[in-house]
mmCIF file of C-alpha atoms in Angstrom:
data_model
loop_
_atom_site.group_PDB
_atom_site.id
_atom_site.type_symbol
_atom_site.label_atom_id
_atom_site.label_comp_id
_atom_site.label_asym_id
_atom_site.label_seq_id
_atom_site.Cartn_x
_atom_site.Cartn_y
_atom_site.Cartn_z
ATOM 1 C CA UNK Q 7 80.719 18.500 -85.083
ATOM 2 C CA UNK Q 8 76.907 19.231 -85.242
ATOM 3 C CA UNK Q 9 74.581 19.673 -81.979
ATOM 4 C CA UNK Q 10 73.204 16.443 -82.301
ATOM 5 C CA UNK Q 11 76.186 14.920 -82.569
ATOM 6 C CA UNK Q 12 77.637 16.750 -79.212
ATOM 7 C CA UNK Q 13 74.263 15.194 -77.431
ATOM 8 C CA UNK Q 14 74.698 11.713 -78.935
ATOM 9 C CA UNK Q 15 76.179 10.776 -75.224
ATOM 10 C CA UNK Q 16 72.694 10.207 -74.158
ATOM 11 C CA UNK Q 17 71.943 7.744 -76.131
ATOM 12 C CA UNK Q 18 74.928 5.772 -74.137
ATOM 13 C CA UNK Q 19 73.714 3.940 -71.401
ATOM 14 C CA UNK Q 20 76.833 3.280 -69.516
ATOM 15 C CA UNK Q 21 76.469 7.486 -69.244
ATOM 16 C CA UNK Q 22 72.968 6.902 -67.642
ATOM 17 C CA UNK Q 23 74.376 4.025 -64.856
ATOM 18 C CA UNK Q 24 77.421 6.335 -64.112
ATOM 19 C CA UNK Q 25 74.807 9.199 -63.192
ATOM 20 C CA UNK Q 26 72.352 7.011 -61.285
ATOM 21 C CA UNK Q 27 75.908 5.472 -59.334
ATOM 22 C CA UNK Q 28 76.575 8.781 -58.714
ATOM 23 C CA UNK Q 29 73.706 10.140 -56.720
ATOM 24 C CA UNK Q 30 73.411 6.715 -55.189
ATOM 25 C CA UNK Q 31 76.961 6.751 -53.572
ATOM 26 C CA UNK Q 32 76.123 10.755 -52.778
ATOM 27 C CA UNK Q 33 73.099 9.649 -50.473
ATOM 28 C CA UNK Q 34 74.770 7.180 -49.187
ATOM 29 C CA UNK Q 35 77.307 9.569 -47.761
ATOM 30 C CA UNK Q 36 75.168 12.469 -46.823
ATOM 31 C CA UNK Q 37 73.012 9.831 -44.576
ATOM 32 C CA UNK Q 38 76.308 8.074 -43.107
ATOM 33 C CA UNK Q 39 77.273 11.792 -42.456
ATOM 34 C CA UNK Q 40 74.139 12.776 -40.980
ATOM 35 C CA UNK Q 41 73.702 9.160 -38.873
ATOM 36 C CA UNK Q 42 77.374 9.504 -37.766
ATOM 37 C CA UNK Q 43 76.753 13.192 -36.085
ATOM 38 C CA UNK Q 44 73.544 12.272 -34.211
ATOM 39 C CA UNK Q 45 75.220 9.184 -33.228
ATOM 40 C CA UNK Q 46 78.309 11.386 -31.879
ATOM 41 C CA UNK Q 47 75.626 14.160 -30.367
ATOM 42 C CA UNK Q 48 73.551 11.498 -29.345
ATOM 43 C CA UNK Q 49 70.602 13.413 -30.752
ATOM 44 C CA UNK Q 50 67.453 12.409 -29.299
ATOM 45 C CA UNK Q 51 68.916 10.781 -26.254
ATOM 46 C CA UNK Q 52 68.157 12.384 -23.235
ATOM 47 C CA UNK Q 53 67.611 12.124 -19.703
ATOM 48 C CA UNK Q 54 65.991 14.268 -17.005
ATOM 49 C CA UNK Q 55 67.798 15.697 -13.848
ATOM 50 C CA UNK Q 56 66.575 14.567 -10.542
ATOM 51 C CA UNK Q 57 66.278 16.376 -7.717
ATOM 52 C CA UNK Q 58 69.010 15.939 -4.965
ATOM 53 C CA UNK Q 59 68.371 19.142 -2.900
ATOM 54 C CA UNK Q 60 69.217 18.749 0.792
ATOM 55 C CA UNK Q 61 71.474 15.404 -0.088
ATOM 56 C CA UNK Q 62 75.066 15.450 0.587
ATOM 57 C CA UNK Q 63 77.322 16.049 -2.438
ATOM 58 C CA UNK Q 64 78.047 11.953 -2.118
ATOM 59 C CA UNK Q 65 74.499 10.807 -2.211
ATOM 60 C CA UNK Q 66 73.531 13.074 -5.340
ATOM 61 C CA UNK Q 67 77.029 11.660 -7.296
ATOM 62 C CA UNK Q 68 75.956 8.232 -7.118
ATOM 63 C CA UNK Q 69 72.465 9.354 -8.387
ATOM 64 C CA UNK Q 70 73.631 11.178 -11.253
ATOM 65 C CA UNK Q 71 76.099 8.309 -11.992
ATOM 66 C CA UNK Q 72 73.582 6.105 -12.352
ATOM 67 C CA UNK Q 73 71.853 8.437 -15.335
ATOM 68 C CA UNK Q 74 74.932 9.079 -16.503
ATOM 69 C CA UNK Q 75 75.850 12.436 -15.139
ATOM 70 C CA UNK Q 76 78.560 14.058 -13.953
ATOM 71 C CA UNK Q 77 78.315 16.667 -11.212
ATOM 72 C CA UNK Q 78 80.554 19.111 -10.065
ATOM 73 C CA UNK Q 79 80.563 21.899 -6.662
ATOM 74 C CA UNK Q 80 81.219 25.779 -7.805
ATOM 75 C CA UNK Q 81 79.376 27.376 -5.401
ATOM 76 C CA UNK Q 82 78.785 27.573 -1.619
ATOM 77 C CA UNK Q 83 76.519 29.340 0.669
ATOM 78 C CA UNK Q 84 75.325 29.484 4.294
ATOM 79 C CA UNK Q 85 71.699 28.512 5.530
ATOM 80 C CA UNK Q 86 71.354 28.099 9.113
ATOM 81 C CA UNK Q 87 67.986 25.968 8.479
ATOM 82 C CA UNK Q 88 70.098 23.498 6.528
ATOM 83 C CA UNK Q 89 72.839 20.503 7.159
ATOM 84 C CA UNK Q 90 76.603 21.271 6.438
ATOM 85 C CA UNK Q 91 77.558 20.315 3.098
ATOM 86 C CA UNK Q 92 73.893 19.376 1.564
ATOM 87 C CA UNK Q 93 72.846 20.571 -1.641
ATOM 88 C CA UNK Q 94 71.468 23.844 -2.115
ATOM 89 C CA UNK Q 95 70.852 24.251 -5.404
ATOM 90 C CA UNK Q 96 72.008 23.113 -9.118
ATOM 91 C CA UNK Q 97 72.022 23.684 -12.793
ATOM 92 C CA UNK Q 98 70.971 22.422 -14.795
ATOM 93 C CA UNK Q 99 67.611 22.352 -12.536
ATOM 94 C CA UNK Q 100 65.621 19.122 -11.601
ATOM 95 C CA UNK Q 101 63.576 18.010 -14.155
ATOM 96 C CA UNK Q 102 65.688 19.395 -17.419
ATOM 97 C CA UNK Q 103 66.200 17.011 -20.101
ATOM 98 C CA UNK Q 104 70.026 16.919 -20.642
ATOM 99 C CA UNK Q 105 72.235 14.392 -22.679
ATOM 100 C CA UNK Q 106 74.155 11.595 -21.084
ATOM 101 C CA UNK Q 107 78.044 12.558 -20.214
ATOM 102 C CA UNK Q 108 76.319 16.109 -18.693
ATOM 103 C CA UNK Q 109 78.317 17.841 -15.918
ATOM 104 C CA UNK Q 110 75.678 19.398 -12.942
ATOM 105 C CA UNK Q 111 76.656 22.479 -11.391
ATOM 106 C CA UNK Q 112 75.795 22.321 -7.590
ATOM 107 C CA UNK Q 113 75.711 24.788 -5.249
ATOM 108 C CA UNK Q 114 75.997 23.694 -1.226
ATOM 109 C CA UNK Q 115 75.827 24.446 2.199
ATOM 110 C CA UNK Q 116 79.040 26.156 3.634
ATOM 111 C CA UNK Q 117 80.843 23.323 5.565
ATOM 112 C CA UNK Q 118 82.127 26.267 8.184
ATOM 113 C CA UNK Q 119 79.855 28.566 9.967
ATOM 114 C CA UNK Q 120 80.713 31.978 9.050
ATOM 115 C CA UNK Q 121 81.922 34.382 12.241
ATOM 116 C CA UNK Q 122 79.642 37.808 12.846
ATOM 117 C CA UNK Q 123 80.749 40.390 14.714
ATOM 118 C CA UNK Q 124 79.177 41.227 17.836
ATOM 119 C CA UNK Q 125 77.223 44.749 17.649
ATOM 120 C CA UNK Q 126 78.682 46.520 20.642
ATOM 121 C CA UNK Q 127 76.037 46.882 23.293
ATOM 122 C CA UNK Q 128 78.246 47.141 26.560
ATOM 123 C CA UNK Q 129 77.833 50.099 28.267
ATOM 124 C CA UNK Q 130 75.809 51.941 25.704
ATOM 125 C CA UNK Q 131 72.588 50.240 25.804
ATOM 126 C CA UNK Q 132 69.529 49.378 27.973
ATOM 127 C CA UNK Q 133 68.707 45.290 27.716
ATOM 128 C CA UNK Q 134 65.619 46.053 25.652
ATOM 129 C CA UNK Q 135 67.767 48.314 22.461
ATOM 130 C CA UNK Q 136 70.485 45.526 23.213
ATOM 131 C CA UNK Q 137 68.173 42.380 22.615
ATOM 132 C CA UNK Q 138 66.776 44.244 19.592
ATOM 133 C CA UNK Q 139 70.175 44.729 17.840
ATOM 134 C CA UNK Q 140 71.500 41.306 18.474
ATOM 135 C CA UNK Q 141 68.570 39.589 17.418
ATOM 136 C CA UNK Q 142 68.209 42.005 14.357
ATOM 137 C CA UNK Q 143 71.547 39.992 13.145
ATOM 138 C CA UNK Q 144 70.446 36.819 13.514
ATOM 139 C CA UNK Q 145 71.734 35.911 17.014
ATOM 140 C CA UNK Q 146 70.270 34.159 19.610
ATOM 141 C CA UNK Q 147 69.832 35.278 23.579
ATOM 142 C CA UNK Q 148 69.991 33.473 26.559
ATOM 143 C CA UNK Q 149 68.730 34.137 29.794
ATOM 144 C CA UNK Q 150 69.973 37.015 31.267
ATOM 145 C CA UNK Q 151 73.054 37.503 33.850
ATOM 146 C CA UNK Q 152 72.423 40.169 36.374
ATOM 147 C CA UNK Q 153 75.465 42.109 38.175
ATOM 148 C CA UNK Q 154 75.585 44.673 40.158
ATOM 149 C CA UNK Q 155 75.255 47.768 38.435
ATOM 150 C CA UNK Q 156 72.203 50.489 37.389
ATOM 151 C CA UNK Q 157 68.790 48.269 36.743
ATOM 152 C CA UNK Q 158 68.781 47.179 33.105
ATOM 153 C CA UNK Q 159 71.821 48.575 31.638
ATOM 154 C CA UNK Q 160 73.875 46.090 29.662
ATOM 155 C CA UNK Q 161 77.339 46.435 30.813
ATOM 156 C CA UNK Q 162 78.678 43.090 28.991
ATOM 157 C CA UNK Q 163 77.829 40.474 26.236
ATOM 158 C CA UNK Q 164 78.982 36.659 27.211
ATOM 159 C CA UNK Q 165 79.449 33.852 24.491
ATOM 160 C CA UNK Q 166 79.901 30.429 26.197
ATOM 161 C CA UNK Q 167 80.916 31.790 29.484
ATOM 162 C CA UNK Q 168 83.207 34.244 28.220
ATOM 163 C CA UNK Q 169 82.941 37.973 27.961
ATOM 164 C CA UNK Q 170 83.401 39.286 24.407
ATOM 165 C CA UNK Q 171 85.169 42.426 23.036
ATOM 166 C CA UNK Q 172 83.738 45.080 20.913
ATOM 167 C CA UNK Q 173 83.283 43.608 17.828
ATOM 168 C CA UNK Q 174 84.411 40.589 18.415
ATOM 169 C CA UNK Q 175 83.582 37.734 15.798
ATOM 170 C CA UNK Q 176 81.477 34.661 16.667
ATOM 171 C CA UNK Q 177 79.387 31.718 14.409
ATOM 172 C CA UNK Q 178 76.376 33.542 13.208
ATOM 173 C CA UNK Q 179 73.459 32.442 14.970
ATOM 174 C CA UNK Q 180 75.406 31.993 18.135
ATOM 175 C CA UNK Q 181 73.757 31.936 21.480
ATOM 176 C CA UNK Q 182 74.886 35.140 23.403
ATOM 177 C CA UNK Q 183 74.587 36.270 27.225
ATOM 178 C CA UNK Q 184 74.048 39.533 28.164
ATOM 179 C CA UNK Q 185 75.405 40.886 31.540
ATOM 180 C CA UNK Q 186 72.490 43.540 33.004
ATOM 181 C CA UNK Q 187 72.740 45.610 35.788
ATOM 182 C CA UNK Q 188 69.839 44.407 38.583
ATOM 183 C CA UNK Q 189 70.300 47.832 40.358
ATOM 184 C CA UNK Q 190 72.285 46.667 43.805
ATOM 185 C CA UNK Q 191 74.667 49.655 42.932
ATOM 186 C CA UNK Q 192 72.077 52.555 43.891
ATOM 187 C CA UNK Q 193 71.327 50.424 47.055
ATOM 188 C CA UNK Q 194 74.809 50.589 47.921
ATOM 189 C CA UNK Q 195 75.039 54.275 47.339
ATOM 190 C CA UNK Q 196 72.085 54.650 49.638
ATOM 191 C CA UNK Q 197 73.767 52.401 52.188
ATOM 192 C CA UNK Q 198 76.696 53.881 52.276
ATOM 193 C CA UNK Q 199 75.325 57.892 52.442
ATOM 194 C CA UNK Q 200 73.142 56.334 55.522
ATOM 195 C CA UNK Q 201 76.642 54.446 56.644
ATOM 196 C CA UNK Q 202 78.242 58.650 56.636
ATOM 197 C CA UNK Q 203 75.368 59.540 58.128
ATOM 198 C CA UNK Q 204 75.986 57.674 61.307
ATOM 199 C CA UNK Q 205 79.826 58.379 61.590
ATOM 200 C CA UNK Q 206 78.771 62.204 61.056
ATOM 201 C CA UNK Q 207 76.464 61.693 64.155
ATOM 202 C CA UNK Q 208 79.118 59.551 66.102
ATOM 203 C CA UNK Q 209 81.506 62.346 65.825
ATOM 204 C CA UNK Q 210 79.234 64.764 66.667
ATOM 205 C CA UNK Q 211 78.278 63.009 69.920
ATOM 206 C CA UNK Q 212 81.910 62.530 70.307
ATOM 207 C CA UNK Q 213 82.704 66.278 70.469
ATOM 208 C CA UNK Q 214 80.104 67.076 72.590
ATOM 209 C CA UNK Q 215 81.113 64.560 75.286
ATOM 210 C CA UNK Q 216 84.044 66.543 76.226
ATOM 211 C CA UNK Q 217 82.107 69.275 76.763
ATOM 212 C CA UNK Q 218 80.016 67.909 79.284
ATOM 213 C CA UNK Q 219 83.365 66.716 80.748
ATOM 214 C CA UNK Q 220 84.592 69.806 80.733
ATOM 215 C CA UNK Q 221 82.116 71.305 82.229
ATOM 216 C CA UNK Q 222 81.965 68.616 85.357
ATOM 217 C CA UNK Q 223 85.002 70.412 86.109
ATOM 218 C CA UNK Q 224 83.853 73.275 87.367
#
């Protein structure tokens, strides 16, 4: 067999439709492929996130719903400027293009207020280091309630009427009452020296009246 006659295929042209049916059918498939995947992806589609801060978990499901979002909590956090159970925060953020079928990450508002202990102020304190401490933690003061004790020492701390232990745990933010001292217990001390002061003489004139008597007896 010479070279030409190895080559003489060429000259067929059933050899040249079978090539041209090939590449044909091979484009064919690499564009079905390449249609099917964006189709799957949905490359191209996209839609942006809207912005549901401050609504309640509810509100920003219908929302998304209607773009065709999912949404999901993970996270919780406490701001006492804020409604239980609103949104906080999310991600993907407002404003993101995303694809359709996307699940939103939100973050909300703590449904439960979280307890704080109570810095301990009884007894230890004057009302001016006490009001600075509490309200250094985020609580709230009332107006005072004086009892009798040394002016303007804080001898107790009150949360809705009742007195708290040391340490005790309340609702951060709370409202607290502190119990001062409106200094009645030095007047008492006074009163009371003055009160000895007046037996002391009472006695004294006492014991000297039977001496007078004594003496009328001779």
């Amino acid at each position: 067999m010479t070279i030409k006659d190895f080559f003489s295929f060429r000259e067929n042209k059933y050899f040249w439709v079978n090539i041209i049916v090939m590449v044909v059918v091979a484009g064919v498939l690499v564009f079905g492929a390449l249609t099917g995947v964006d189709l799957y992806t949905r490359h191209g589609e996209s839609v942006a996130v809207p912005d549901v801060r401050n609504m309640t978990v509810q509100q920003a499901a219908k929302i998304f719903a209607d773009r065709g979002l999912l949404c999901m909590v993970t996270d919780s956090s406490y701001d006492k400027h804020k409604a239980a159970g609103c949104i906080l925060d999310y991600t993907p953020a407002a404003g993101q293009k995303v694809k359709e079928g996307r699940t939103i990450y939100l973050t909300i508002n703590t449904l439960n207020v979280p307890l704080k202990p109570v810095p301990d102020v009884a007894d230890n304190s004057s009302v001016r280091q006490a009001e600075a401490r509490l309200s250094a933690v985020g609580f709230k003061l009332t107006e005072n309630e004086y009892v009798s004790g040394e002016k303007d020492w804080v001898y107790g701390v009150k949360y809705r009427g009742r007195r708290l232990m040391a340490d005790e745990k309340v609702p951060a933010g709370s409202t607290l009452t502190l119990m001062v001292g409106d200094g009645t217990e030095e007047s008492l001390d006074m009163g009371t020296d003055s009160i000895g002061a007046d037996d002391s003489g009472d006695d004294t004139g006492a014991e000297q009246a039977p001496s007078k008597s004594e003496d009328s007896w001779f």
